[in-house]
Amino acid sequence: MSTTVLRTQDIARIVHATGLRPFLERLLATMEADFRRWPEFDKSPRSAAHSASGVIELMPIADATLYAFKYVNGHPLNHLRQLPTVMAFGVLAEVATGLPLLLSEMTLTTALRTAVASVMAARRLARPGSRTMALIGNGAQGEFQALAFHLLMGIDEIRLYDLDAEANAKLIRNLRACPALKLRACASTAEAVRGADIVTTATADKTLATIITPEMLEPGMHVNGVGGDCPGKTELHRGVLERAARVFVEYAPQTRIEGDIQQMPADFPVTELWRVLRGEAPGRSDEREITVFDSVGFALEDFSALRLLRDCALELGLGEPLALVPELDDPKNLFGQLSAEPLRPAKAPVTPRPSVQAA
């Protein structure tokens, strides 16, 4: 009854063994299939513990067969402590028994699934034939967004802007092995956005920012807002949302709390993306419409990623077993796990010495 454990290096091995493009394509197909099954899932907004420095969240979801959750944080200043701003792990379990099947890292996986979710929306909402994207905020998520849009949508030019010039340089260095993708560092958000078919914002600061303003919008533009993902954290001026022909979200009850639409009235109209994928609602209607995907990340995207990782691990023979659940000859005799080893009296507790204050 062991649980399979996947570490970060296992995820890297899966991607390398599969190939980046085929892996992204397979994740996209898995995610789209799950979104089309939207009514089959037990859904809820994620549970969040907010603090002045960030947020820690649990993201659960289940269908009739599998249950999944992700633990994830968001701490914008973690880079000052040499820590990632996002750290995550996830669990995939069997609904019929509650047995945990997979325990996986999800820091790297979250970056991959977020980029694929962006493409999943943009394929329906961006103008056909889009080739140019502005990428605002080029921290940990930047390369993943750039490659997903290049490999899955044919974006061949990306205009980069970040307050930290080194972030742009880092992204360009990391993607230098992709010569078909033209990367251009820009001096401002306005310069990067001008003439872009798609605008992706992926900033980390926990603040009510207005990175994209109405005067930056152009007919036919698709705005992919990735970084506004908790209360008090936005990237789009409310005028951007008001000018859009339609605003699309993953799960409205969660996005109204955490997304850019937290600025808007409670009855501000939005369309959940699953309805577009199922053909129940329109995406883009004409080439001059402005569309917005207010993406905060939803548990179903993690469910899809965990399902795919489990399949890939089985195919490639990756992962290590972990005795996370005790194996019992008599399931009612849990105490027997303790009595398997002699119980020794505890040592007397050591009373700590009082601290000595400096004179």
Short mmCIF file of C-alpha atoms in Angstrom, two decimals:
data_model
loop_
_atom_site.label_atom_id
_atom_site.label_comp_id
_atom_site.label_asym_id
_atom_site.label_seq_id
_atom_site.Cartn_x
_atom_site.Cartn_y
_atom_site.Cartn_z
CA MET A 1 0.00 0.00 0.00
CA SER A 2 2.91 2.34 -0.61
CA THR A 3 2.46 5.84 -2.01
CA THR A 4 4.57 6.87 -5.00
CA VAL A 5 6.73 9.94 -4.36
CA LEU A 6 7.88 12.21 -7.19
CA ARG A 7 10.64 14.71 -6.49
CA THR A 8 11.62 17.75 -8.55
CA GLN A 9 14.27 15.75 -10.39
CA ASP A 10 11.62 13.17 -11.33
CA ILE A 11 9.49 15.87 -12.95
CA ALA A 12 12.53 17.06 -14.91
CA ARG A 13 13.23 13.48 -16.01
CA ILE A 14 9.62 13.06 -17.16
CA VAL A 15 9.80 16.25 -19.24
CA HIS A 16 13.19 15.35 -20.75
CA ALA A 17 12.16 11.77 -21.51
CA THR A 18 8.89 12.85 -23.09
CA GLY A 19 10.21 16.00 -24.80
CA LEU A 20 9.04 19.47 -23.77
CA ARG A 21 6.61 20.01 -26.64
CA PRO A 22 5.01 16.53 -26.39
CA PHE A 23 4.74 16.87 -22.61
CA LEU A 24 3.05 20.28 -22.89
CA GLU A 25 0.73 18.95 -25.59
CA ARG A 26 -0.18 15.98 -23.43
CA LEU A 27 -0.81 18.19 -20.40
CA LEU A 28 -2.97 20.51 -22.51
CA ALA A 29 -5.04 17.58 -23.81
CA THR A 30 -5.47 16.20 -20.27
CA MET A 31 -6.49 19.60 -18.89
CA GLU A 32 -8.97 20.30 -21.68
CA ALA A 33 -10.54 16.87 -21.22
CA ASP A 34 -10.95 17.48 -17.49
CA PHE A 35 -12.41 20.98 -17.99
CA ARG A 36 -14.99 19.50 -20.35
CA ARG A 37 -16.02 17.23 -17.47
CA TRP A 38 -16.52 20.27 -15.21
CA PRO A 39 -19.97 19.26 -13.84
CA GLU A 40 -18.54 15.94 -12.60
CA PHE A 41 -16.23 17.61 -10.07
CA ASP A 42 -16.76 18.55 -6.44
CA LYS A 43 -15.38 22.12 -6.40
CA SER A 44 -14.74 24.85 -3.85
CA PRO A 45 -12.63 28.00 -3.59
CA ARG A 46 -9.24 27.32 -2.11
CA SER A 47 -8.68 27.74 1.62
CA ALA A 48 -6.17 30.51 2.28
CA ALA A 49 -4.19 31.70 5.30
CA HIS A 50 -3.09 35.28 4.61
CA SER A 51 -0.32 37.19 6.33
CA ALA A 52 1.51 40.44 5.77
CA SER A 53 4.26 38.61 3.88
CA GLY A 54 2.18 36.27 1.73
CA VAL A 55 -0.36 33.48 1.63
CA ILE A 56 -0.49 29.70 2.18
CA GLU A 57 -3.30 27.85 0.42
CA LEU A 58 -4.90 24.43 0.12
CA MET A 59 -6.58 23.63 -3.19
CA PRO A 60 -8.86 20.54 -3.12
CA ILE A 61 -10.98 18.94 -5.85
CA ALA A 62 -12.45 15.49 -6.59
CA ASP A 63 -14.48 13.51 -9.09
CA ALA A 64 -16.07 10.12 -8.44
CA THR A 65 -12.73 8.31 -8.74
CA LEU A 66 -9.87 10.57 -7.68
CA TYR A 67 -9.30 13.27 -5.07
CA ALA A 68 -6.48 15.79 -5.30
CA PHE A 69 -5.17 18.70 -3.32
CA LYS A 70 -2.25 21.07 -3.59
CA TYR A 71 -0.44 22.92 -0.82
CA VAL A 72 0.99 26.15 -2.25
CA ASN A 73 2.35 29.41 -0.93
CA GLY A 74 2.86 32.84 -2.45
CA HIS A 75 5.48 35.03 -0.73
CA PRO A 76 6.69 37.81 -3.06
CA LEU A 77 9.74 38.69 -0.95
CA ASN A 78 11.04 35.13 -0.61
CA HIS A 79 13.78 35.80 -3.14
CA LEU A 80 15.44 37.96 -0.49
CA ARG A 81 15.71 34.78 1.64
CA GLN A 82 16.97 32.67 -1.27
CA LEU A 83 13.60 30.89 -1.39
CA PRO A 84 11.14 30.53 -4.30
CA THR A 85 8.16 32.88 -4.16
CA VAL A 86 5.98 29.81 -4.89
CA MET A 87 6.53 26.38 -3.31
CA ALA A 88 4.08 23.52 -3.62
CA PHE A 89 3.38 19.82 -3.29
CA GLY A 90 0.31 17.80 -4.21
CA VAL A 91 -1.46 14.56 -3.43
CA LEU A 92 -3.59 12.31 -5.63
CA ALA A 93 -5.80 9.85 -3.74
CA GLU A 94 -8.34 7.12 -4.43
CA VAL A 95 -11.89 8.23 -3.63
CA ALA A 96 -13.19 4.71 -2.97
CA THR A 97 -10.71 4.06 -0.15
CA GLY A 98 -8.99 7.38 0.63
CA LEU A 99 -5.63 5.73 -0.10
CA PRO A 100 -3.00 8.33 -1.16
CA LEU A 101 -1.62 7.13 -4.50
CA LEU A 102 0.84 9.90 -5.35
CA LEU A 103 2.76 12.53 -3.40
CA SER A 104 4.46 14.91 -5.80
CA GLU A 105 6.45 18.12 -5.82
CA MET A 106 4.40 20.84 -7.50
CA THR A 107 6.64 23.89 -7.57
CA LEU A 108 8.02 23.06 -11.00
CA THR A 109 4.73 21.39 -11.96
CA THR A 110 2.69 24.49 -11.05
CA ALA A 111 4.78 26.60 -13.43
CA LEU A 112 4.17 24.09 -16.22
CA ARG A 113 0.43 23.76 -15.60
CA THR A 114 -0.06 27.53 -15.26
CA ALA A 115 1.56 28.13 -18.64
CA VAL A 116 -0.56 25.41 -20.23
CA ALA A 117 -3.75 26.86 -18.68
CA SER A 118 -2.84 30.23 -20.22
CA VAL A 119 -2.54 28.61 -23.64
CA MET A 120 -5.76 26.64 -23.14
CA ALA A 121 -7.61 29.94 -22.74
CA ALA A 122 -5.69 31.87 -25.42
CA ARG A 123 -6.43 29.27 -28.10
CA ARG A 124 -10.11 30.19 -27.76
CA LEU A 125 -9.81 33.87 -26.83
CA ALA A 126 -6.84 35.33 -28.72
CA ARG A 127 -7.09 36.55 -32.28
CA PRO A 128 -6.40 33.75 -34.81
CA GLY A 129 -2.91 34.00 -36.21
CA SER A 130 -1.51 35.78 -33.14
CA ARG A 131 2.29 35.87 -33.34
CA THR A 132 3.44 38.55 -30.87
CA MET A 133 3.15 38.55 -27.08
CA ALA A 134 4.13 41.05 -24.40
CA LEU A 135 5.34 39.37 -21.22
CA ILE A 136 5.25 41.64 -18.18
CA GLY A 137 6.95 40.15 -15.12
CA ASN A 138 9.73 37.70 -15.91
CA GLY A 139 10.44 35.95 -12.64
CA ALA A 140 9.98 32.22 -12.07
CA GLN A 141 6.97 31.91 -14.40
CA GLY A 142 8.37 33.81 -17.41
CA GLU A 143 10.20 31.07 -19.33
CA PHE A 144 7.30 28.65 -18.95
CA GLN A 145 4.79 31.13 -20.36
CA ALA A 146 7.13 32.04 -23.21
CA LEU A 147 7.80 28.43 -24.23
CA ALA A 148 4.19 27.28 -23.91
CA PHE A 149 2.94 30.08 -26.15
CA HIS A 150 5.78 29.50 -28.62
CA LEU A 151 5.46 25.72 -28.82
CA LEU A 152 1.68 25.37 -28.56
CA MET A 153 0.41 28.55 -30.25
CA GLY A 154 3.15 29.60 -32.65
CA ILE A 155 4.04 32.86 -30.90
CA ASP A 156 7.40 33.82 -32.44
CA GLU A 157 8.12 37.20 -30.86
CA ILE A 158 7.98 38.07 -27.16
CA ARG A 159 8.55 41.57 -25.83
CA LEU A 160 9.81 41.53 -22.26
CA TYR A 161 9.49 44.01 -19.43
CA ASP A 162 10.29 43.66 -15.76
CA LEU A 163 11.20 46.26 -13.14
CA ASP A 164 14.26 44.08 -12.52
CA ALA A 165 16.36 44.20 -15.69
CA GLU A 166 18.20 41.07 -14.55
CA ALA A 167 14.92 39.12 -14.80
CA ASN A 168 14.76 39.93 -18.52
CA ALA A 169 18.41 38.97 -18.94
CA LYS A 170 17.86 35.71 -17.06
CA LEU A 171 14.94 34.75 -19.31
CA ILE A 172 16.90 35.57 -22.47
CA ARG A 173 19.84 33.46 -21.23
CA ASN A 174 17.62 30.52 -20.37
CA LEU A 175 15.91 30.55 -23.77
CA ARG A 176 18.96 31.19 -25.93
CA ALA A 177 18.73 27.59 -27.19
CA CYS A 178 15.40 28.46 -28.86
CA PRO A 179 16.52 30.54 -31.87
CA ALA A 180 13.09 30.50 -33.54
CA LEU A 181 11.73 32.60 -30.67
CA LYS A 182 12.61 36.29 -30.93
CA LEU A 183 13.03 37.91 -27.50
CA ARG A 184 13.25 41.68 -27.07
CA ALA A 185 13.77 43.49 -23.79
CA CYS A 186 11.72 46.70 -23.53
CA ALA A 187 12.15 49.84 -21.43
CA SER A 188 8.54 50.03 -20.22
CA THR A 189 5.25 48.17 -20.05
CA ALA A 190 3.78 50.52 -22.65
CA GLU A 191 6.61 49.75 -25.09
CA ALA A 192 6.23 46.01 -24.61
CA VAL A 193 2.44 46.07 -25.02
CA ARG A 194 2.34 48.30 -28.11
CA GLY A 195 1.23 46.21 -31.11
CA ALA A 196 1.12 42.90 -29.18
CA ASP A 197 -1.55 40.34 -30.04
CA ILE A 198 -1.43 38.85 -26.52
CA VAL A 199 -0.41 40.52 -23.27
CA THR A 200 0.57 38.25 -20.37
CA THR A 201 1.10 39.71 -16.91
CA ALA A 202 2.85 37.51 -14.34
CA THR A 203 4.04 39.80 -11.58
CA ALA A 204 4.56 38.78 -7.96
CA ASP A 205 4.04 41.87 -5.79
CA LYS A 206 1.14 41.57 -3.35
CA THR A 207 -0.34 44.96 -4.10
CA LEU A 208 -3.28 46.58 -5.88
CA ALA A 209 -1.26 47.37 -8.99
CA THR A 210 -2.47 48.75 -12.33
CA ILE A 211 0.19 47.38 -14.65
CA ILE A 212 -2.08 47.40 -17.70
CA THR A 213 -4.17 50.54 -18.17
CA PRO A 214 -7.01 51.22 -20.64
CA GLU A 215 -4.92 53.46 -22.91
CA MET A 216 -2.57 50.52 -23.58
CA LEU A 217 -5.36 48.40 -25.06
CA GLU A 218 -5.65 47.95 -28.82
CA PRO A 219 -8.45 46.36 -30.89
CA GLY A 220 -8.15 42.58 -31.01
CA MET A 221 -5.82 42.30 -28.02
CA HIS A 222 -6.09 39.38 -25.60
CA VAL A 223 -4.99 40.03 -22.01
CA ASN A 224 -3.82 37.02 -20.02
CA GLY A 225 -3.72 38.16 -16.37
CA VAL A 226 -1.80 35.54 -14.39
CA GLY A 227 -0.34 37.44 -11.42
CA GLY A 228 -3.46 38.86 -9.74
CA ASP A 229 -4.23 35.83 -7.62
CA CYS A 230 -5.10 36.74 -4.02
CA PRO A 231 -7.09 39.39 -2.14
CA GLY A 232 -5.39 42.75 -2.36
CA LYS A 233 -3.31 41.72 -5.42
CA THR A 234 -4.24 42.95 -8.89
CA GLU A 235 -2.50 43.80 -12.17
CA LEU A 236 -5.23 45.30 -14.37
CA HIS A 237 -6.82 48.71 -14.08
CA ARG A 238 -10.57 48.28 -13.65
CA GLY A 239 -11.00 50.18 -16.92
CA VAL A 240 -9.35 47.25 -18.73
CA LEU A 241 -12.07 44.95 -17.40
CA GLU A 242 -14.77 47.44 -18.33
CA ARG A 243 -13.48 47.81 -21.91
CA ALA A 244 -13.21 44.08 -22.55
CA ALA A 245 -15.95 42.51 -24.64
CA ARG A 246 -15.95 39.61 -22.17
CA VAL A 247 -13.93 38.57 -19.15
CA PHE A 248 -13.22 34.87 -18.71
CA VAL A 249 -12.33 33.09 -15.46
CA GLU A 250 -11.67 29.57 -14.20
CA TYR A 251 -14.04 29.35 -11.21
CA ALA A 252 -16.01 32.51 -10.54
CA PRO A 253 -16.53 32.07 -6.75
CA GLN A 254 -12.74 31.94 -6.30
CA THR A 255 -11.82 34.60 -8.86
CA ARG A 256 -14.23 37.15 -7.38
CA ILE A 257 -12.22 36.90 -4.14
CA GLU A 258 -8.71 36.71 -5.58
CA GLY A 259 -8.60 37.85 -9.19
CA ASP A 260 -8.54 41.23 -10.89
CA ILE A 261 -12.35 41.22 -10.81
CA GLN A 262 -12.16 41.65 -7.01
CA GLN A 263 -12.24 45.37 -7.96
CA MET A 264 -15.61 45.03 -9.64
CA PRO A 265 -19.19 44.75 -8.32
CA ALA A 266 -20.31 41.28 -7.20
CA ASP A 267 -22.57 40.98 -10.24
CA PHE A 268 -19.88 41.94 -12.78
CA PRO A 269 -20.48 39.52 -15.69
CA VAL A 270 -17.86 36.84 -16.33
CA THR A 271 -17.77 33.59 -18.31
CA GLU A 272 -16.21 30.46 -16.84
CA LEU A 273 -13.78 28.93 -19.31
CA TRP A 274 -15.23 25.42 -19.11
CA ARG A 275 -18.39 26.71 -20.81
CA VAL A 276 -16.33 27.84 -23.81
CA LEU A 277 -14.49 24.50 -23.97
CA ARG A 278 -17.83 22.64 -23.93
CA GLY A 279 -19.30 24.90 -26.63
CA GLU A 280 -21.89 26.33 -24.24
CA ALA A 281 -20.63 29.93 -24.43
CA PRO A 282 -18.77 31.95 -27.08
CA GLY A 283 -15.11 32.86 -26.81
CA ARG A 284 -13.89 35.54 -29.20
CA SER A 285 -16.58 36.74 -31.62
CA ASP A 286 -14.53 38.95 -33.96
CA GLU A 287 -10.97 40.10 -34.56
CA ARG A 288 -11.43 43.55 -33.00
CA GLU A 289 -12.76 42.41 -29.62
CA ILE A 290 -10.64 42.83 -26.51
CA THR A 291 -10.73 39.71 -24.32
CA VAL A 292 -9.41 39.14 -20.79
CA PHE A 293 -8.58 35.88 -19.04
CA ASP A 294 -8.48 36.66 -15.31
CA SER A 295 -6.53 33.59 -14.24
CA VAL A 296 -5.89 32.86 -10.56
CA GLY A 297 -5.12 29.14 -10.91
CA PHE A 298 -7.70 26.51 -10.01
CA ALA A 299 -7.46 23.06 -8.41
CA LEU A 300 -8.70 21.27 -11.53
CA GLU A 301 -5.49 22.29 -13.33
CA ASP A 302 -3.48 20.60 -10.56
CA PHE A 303 -5.75 17.54 -10.70
CA SER A 304 -4.94 17.23 -14.43
CA ALA A 305 -1.23 17.66 -13.82
CA LEU A 306 -1.16 15.06 -11.05
CA ARG A 307 -3.08 12.56 -13.19
CA LEU A 308 -0.60 13.02 -16.02
CA LEU A 309 2.43 12.78 -13.74
CA ARG A 310 1.16 9.53 -12.27
CA ASP A 311 0.70 8.07 -15.78
CA CYS A 312 4.14 9.25 -16.92
CA ALA A 313 5.82 7.91 -13.78
CA LEU A 314 4.29 4.49 -14.37
CA GLU A 315 5.32 4.50 -18.03
CA LEU A 316 8.90 5.53 -17.24
CA GLY A 317 9.36 3.59 -14.00
CA LEU A 318 10.01 6.74 -11.97
CA GLY A 319 9.17 7.57 -8.38
CA GLU A 320 9.96 5.98 -5.05
CA PRO A 321 7.61 4.08 -2.73
CA LEU A 322 6.81 5.66 0.62
CA ALA A 323 5.15 3.80 3.50
CA LEU A 324 2.86 6.72 4.25
CA VAL A 325 0.02 4.44 5.41
CA PRO A 326 0.71 1.61 7.90
CA GLU A 327 0.24 -1.94 6.62
CA LEU A 328 -1.79 -3.82 9.24
CA ASP A 329 -2.56 -7.52 9.51
CA ASP A 330 -5.58 -6.43 11.54
CA PRO A 331 -6.84 -2.99 10.37
CA LYS A 332 -8.45 -2.48 13.79
CA ASN A 333 -5.17 -2.96 15.63
CA LEU A 334 -3.38 0.30 14.91
CA PHE A 335 -1.82 0.23 18.39
CA GLY A 336 0.09 -2.82 17.28
CA GLN A 337 2.34 -0.51 15.26
CA LEU A 338 3.59 0.96 18.54
CA SER A 339 3.91 -2.35 20.38
CA ALA A 340 6.07 -3.74 17.56
CA GLU A 341 8.89 -1.85 19.29
CA PRO A 342 9.39 -1.95 23.08
CA LEU A 343 7.88 1.11 24.73
CA ARG A 344 10.53 2.69 26.93
CA PRO A 345 9.88 5.26 29.65
CA ALA A 346 10.57 8.77 28.52
CA LYS A 347 13.60 10.48 29.94
CA ALA A 348 12.94 13.18 32.52
CA PRO A 349 12.44 16.49 30.76
CA VAL A 350 15.29 18.93 30.97
CA THR A 351 14.32 22.26 32.45
CA PRO A 352 15.77 25.01 30.25
CA ARG A 353 18.09 27.43 31.97
CA PRO A 354 16.76 30.98 32.19
CA SER A 355 18.29 33.32 29.69
CA VAL A 356 20.81 35.81 31.00
CA GLN A 357 20.13 39.39 30.06
CA ALA A 358 23.09 41.58 29.25
CA ALA A 359 23.70 44.23 31.83
#
